[in-house]
PDB file of C-alpha atoms in Angstrom:
ATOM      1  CA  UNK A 705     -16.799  19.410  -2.581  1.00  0.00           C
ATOM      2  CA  UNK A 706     -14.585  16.388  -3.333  1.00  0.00           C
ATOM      3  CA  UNK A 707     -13.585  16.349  -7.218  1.00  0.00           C
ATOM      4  CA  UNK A 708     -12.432  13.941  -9.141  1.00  0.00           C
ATOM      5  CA  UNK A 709     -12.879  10.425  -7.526  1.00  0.00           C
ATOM      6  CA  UNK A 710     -11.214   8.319  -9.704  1.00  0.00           C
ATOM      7  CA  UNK A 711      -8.462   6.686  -7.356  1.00  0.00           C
ATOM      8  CA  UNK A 712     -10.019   7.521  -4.327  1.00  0.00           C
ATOM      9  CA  UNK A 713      -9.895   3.340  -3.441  1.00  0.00           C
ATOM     10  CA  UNK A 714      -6.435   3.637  -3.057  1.00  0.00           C
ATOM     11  CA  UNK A 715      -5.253   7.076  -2.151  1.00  0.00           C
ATOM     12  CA  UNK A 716      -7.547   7.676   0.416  1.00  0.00           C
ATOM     13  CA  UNK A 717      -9.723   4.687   1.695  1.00  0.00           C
ATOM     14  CA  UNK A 718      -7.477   1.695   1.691  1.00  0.00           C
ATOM     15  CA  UNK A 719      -4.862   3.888   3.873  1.00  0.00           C
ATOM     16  CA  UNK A 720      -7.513   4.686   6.202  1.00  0.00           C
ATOM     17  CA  UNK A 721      -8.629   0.994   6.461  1.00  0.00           C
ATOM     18  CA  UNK A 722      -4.406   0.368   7.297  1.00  0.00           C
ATOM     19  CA  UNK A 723      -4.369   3.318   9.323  1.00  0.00           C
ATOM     20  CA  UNK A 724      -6.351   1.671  11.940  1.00  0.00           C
ATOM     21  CA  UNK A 725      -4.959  -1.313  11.257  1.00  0.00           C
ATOM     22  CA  UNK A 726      -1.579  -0.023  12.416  1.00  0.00           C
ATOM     23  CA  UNK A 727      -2.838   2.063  15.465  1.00  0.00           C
ATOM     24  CA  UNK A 728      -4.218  -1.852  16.292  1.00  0.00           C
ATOM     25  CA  UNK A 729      -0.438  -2.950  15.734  1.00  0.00           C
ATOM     26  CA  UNK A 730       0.536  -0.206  17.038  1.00  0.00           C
ATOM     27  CA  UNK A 731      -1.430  -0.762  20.399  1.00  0.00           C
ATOM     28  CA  UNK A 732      -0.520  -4.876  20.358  1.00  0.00           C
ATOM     29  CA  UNK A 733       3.481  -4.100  20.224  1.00  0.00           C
ATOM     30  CA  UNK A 734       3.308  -1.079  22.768  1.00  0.00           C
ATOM     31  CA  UNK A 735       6.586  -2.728  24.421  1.00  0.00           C
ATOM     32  CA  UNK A 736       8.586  -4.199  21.352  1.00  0.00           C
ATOM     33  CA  UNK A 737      10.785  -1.768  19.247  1.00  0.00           C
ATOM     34  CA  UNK A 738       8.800  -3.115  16.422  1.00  0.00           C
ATOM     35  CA  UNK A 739       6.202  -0.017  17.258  1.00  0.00           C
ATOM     36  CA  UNK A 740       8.519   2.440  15.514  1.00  0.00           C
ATOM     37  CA  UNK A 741       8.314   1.015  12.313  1.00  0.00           C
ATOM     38  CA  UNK A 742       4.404   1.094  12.612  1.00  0.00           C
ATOM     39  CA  UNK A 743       4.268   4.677  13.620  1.00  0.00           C
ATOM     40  CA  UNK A 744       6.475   5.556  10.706  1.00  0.00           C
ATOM     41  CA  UNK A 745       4.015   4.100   8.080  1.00  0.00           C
ATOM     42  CA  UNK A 746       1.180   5.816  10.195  1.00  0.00           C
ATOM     43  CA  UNK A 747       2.628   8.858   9.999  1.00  0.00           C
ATOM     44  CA  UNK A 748       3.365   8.237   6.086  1.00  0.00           C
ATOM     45  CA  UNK A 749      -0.445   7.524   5.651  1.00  0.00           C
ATOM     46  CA  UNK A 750      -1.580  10.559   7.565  1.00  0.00           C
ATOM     47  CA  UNK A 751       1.009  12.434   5.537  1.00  0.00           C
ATOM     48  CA  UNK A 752      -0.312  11.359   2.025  1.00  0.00           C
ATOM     49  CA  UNK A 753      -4.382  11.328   3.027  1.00  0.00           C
ATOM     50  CA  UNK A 754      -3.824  14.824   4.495  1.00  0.00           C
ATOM     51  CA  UNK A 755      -2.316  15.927   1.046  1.00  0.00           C
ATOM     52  CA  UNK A 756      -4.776  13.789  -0.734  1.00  0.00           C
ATOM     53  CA  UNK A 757      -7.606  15.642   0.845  1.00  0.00           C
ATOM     54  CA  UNK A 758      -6.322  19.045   0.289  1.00  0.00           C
ATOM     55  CA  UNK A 759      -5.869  18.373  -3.545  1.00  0.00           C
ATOM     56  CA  UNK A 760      -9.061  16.764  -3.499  1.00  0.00           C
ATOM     57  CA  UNK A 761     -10.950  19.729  -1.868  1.00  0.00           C
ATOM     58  CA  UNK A 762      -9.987  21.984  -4.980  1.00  0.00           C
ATOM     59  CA  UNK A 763      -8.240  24.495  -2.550  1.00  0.00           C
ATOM     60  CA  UNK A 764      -5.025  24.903  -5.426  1.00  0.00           C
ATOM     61  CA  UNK A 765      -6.271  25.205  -8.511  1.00  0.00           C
ATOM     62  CA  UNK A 766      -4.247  23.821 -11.168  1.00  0.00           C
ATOM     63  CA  UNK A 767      -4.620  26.418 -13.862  1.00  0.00           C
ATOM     64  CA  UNK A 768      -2.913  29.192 -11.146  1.00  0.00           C
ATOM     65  CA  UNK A 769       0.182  30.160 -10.271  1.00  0.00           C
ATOM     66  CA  UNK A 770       0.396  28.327  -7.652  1.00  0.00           C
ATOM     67  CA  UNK A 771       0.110  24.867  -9.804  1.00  0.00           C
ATOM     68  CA  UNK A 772       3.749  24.610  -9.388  1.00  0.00           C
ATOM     69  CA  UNK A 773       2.408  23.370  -5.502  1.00  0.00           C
ATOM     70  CA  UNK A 774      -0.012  21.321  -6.685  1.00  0.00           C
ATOM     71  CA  UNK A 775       1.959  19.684  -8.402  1.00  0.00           C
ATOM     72  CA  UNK A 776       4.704  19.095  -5.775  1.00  0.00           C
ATOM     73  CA  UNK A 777       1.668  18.062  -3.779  1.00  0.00           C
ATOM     74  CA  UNK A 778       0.695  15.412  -6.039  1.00  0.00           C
ATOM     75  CA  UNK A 779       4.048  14.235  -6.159  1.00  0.00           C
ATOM     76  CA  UNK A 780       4.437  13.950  -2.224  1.00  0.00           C
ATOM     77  CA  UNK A 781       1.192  11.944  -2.285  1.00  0.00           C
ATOM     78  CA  UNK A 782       2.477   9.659  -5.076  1.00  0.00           C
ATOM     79  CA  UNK A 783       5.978   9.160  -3.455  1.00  0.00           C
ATOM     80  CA  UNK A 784       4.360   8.361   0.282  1.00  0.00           C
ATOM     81  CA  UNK A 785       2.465   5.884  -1.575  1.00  0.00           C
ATOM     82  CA  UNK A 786       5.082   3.853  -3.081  1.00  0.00           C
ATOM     83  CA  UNK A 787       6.970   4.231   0.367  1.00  0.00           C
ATOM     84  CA  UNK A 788       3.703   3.424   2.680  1.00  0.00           C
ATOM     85  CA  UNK A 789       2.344   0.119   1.115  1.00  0.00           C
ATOM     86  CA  UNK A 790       5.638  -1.606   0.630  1.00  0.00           C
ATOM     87  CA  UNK A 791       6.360  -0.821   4.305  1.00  0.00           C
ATOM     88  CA  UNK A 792       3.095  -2.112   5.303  1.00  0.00           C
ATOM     89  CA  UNK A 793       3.289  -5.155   3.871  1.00  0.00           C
ATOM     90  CA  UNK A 794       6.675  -5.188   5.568  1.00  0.00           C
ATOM     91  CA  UNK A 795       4.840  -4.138   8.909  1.00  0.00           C
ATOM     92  CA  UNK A 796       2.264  -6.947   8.477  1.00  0.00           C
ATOM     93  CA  UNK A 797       4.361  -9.642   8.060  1.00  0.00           C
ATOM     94  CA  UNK A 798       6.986  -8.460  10.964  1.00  0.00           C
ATOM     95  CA  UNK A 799       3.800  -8.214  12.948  1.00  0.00           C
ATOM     96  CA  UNK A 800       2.308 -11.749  12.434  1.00  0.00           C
ATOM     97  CA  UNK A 801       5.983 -13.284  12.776  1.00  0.00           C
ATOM     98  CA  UNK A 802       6.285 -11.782  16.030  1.00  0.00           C
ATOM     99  CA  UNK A 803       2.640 -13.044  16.668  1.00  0.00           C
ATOM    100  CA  UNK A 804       3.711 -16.974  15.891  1.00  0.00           C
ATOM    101  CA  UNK A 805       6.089 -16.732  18.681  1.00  0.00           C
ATOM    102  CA  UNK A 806       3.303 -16.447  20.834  1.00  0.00           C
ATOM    103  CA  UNK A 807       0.467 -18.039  19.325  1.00  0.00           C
ATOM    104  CA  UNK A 808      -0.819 -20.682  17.311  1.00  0.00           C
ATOM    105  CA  UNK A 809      -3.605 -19.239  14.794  1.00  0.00           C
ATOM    106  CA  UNK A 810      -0.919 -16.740  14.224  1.00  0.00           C
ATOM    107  CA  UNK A 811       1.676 -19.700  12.792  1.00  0.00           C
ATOM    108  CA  UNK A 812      -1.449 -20.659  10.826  1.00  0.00           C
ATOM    109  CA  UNK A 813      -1.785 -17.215   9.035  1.00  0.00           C
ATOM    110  CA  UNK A 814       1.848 -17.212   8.498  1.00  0.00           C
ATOM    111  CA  UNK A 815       1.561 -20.703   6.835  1.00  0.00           C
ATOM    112  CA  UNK A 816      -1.418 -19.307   4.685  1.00  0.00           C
ATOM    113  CA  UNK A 817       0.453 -16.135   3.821  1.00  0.00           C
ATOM    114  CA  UNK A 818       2.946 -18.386   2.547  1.00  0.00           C
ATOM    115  CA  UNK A 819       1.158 -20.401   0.550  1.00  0.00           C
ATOM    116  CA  UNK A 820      -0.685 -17.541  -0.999  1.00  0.00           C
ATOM    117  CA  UNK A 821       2.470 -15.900  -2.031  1.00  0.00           C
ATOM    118  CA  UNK A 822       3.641 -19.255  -3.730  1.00  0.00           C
ATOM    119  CA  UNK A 823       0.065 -19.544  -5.534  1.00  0.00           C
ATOM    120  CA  UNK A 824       0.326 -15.662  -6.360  1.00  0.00           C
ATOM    121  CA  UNK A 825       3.879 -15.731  -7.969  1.00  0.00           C
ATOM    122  CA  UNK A 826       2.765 -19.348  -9.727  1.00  0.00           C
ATOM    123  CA  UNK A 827      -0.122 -17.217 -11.233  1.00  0.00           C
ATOM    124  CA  UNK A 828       1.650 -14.338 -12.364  1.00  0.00           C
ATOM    125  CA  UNK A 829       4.593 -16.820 -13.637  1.00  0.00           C
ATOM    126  CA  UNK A 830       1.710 -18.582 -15.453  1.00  0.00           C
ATOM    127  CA  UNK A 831       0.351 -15.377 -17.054  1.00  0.00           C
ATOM    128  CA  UNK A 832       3.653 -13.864 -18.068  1.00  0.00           C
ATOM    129  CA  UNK A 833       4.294 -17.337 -19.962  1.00  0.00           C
ATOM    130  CA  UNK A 834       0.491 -16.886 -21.765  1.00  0.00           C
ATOM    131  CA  UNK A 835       1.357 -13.259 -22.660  1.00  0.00           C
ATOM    132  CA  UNK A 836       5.032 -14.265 -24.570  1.00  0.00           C
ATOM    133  CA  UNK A 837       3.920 -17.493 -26.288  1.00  0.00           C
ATOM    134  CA  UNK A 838       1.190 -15.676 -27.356  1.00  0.00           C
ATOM    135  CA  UNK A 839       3.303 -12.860 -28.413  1.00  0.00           C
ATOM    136  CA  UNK A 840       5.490 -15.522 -30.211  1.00  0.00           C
ATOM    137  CA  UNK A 841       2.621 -17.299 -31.950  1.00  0.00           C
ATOM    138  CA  UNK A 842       1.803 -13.833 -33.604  1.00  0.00           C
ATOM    139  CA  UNK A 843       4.873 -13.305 -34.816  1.00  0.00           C
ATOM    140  CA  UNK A 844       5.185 -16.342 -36.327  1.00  0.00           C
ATOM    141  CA  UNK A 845       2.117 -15.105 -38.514  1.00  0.00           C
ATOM    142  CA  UNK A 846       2.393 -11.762 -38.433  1.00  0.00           C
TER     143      UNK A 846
END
């Protein structure tokens, strides 16, 4: 029995979902050194859903002696995390660089991915500015 579902999205699902999207990298790039560096975030993935699943299957229970493991465990899941979707998004955009060399529709995502990180970082630029002149307006009254 699975317990406790609450970030089961991103600790176990979405890494699945880039799991096969790296083996499809991985598969593309069979000749170009690039493969490495997809095999190392596989690995990372496998690594952290592997741990994710034993935590998840209630086989160390946390009021035991052994929580001292589970905790570790937890930890290795949250530190592969912070390493393996960084280094995806590092993988990803090495992979469709390496892709606009070759082909067109691949120069095209670049050029979206581009402009979707310039609209992203405009947004959150936008919303930090909302959040501190609104935080100034309140202390003007407050």
């Amino acid at each position: 029995m699975i317990a406790n579902n609450d970030y089961a999205l991103f600790r176990l699902w979405i890494p699945l979902v880039l799991m096969v999207t790296l083996l499809a990298m991985i598969i593309v790039h069979r000749k170009n050194r690039l493969k490495y560096l997809y095999i190392l975030n596989f690995l990372c993935f496998t690594l952290s859903v592997n741990v994710e699943i034993l935590l998840r299957l209630d086989v160390i229970d946390f009021k035991s002696v052994d929580s001292r493991v589970a905790l570790l465990m937890a930890g290795t899941v949250l530190i592969l995390m912070f390493i393996s979707y960084p280094m995806t998004l590092v993988s990803l955009s090495l992979f469709l660089v390496e892709l606009s060399k070759r082909h067109t529709w691949a120069k095209v995502m670049v050029g979206l991915g581009i402009v979707l990180l310039g609209l992203g970082l405009a947004g959150i630029t936008l919303y930090g500015l909302f959040i501190f002149f609104g935080a100034m307006y309140s202390l003007k009254f407050g």
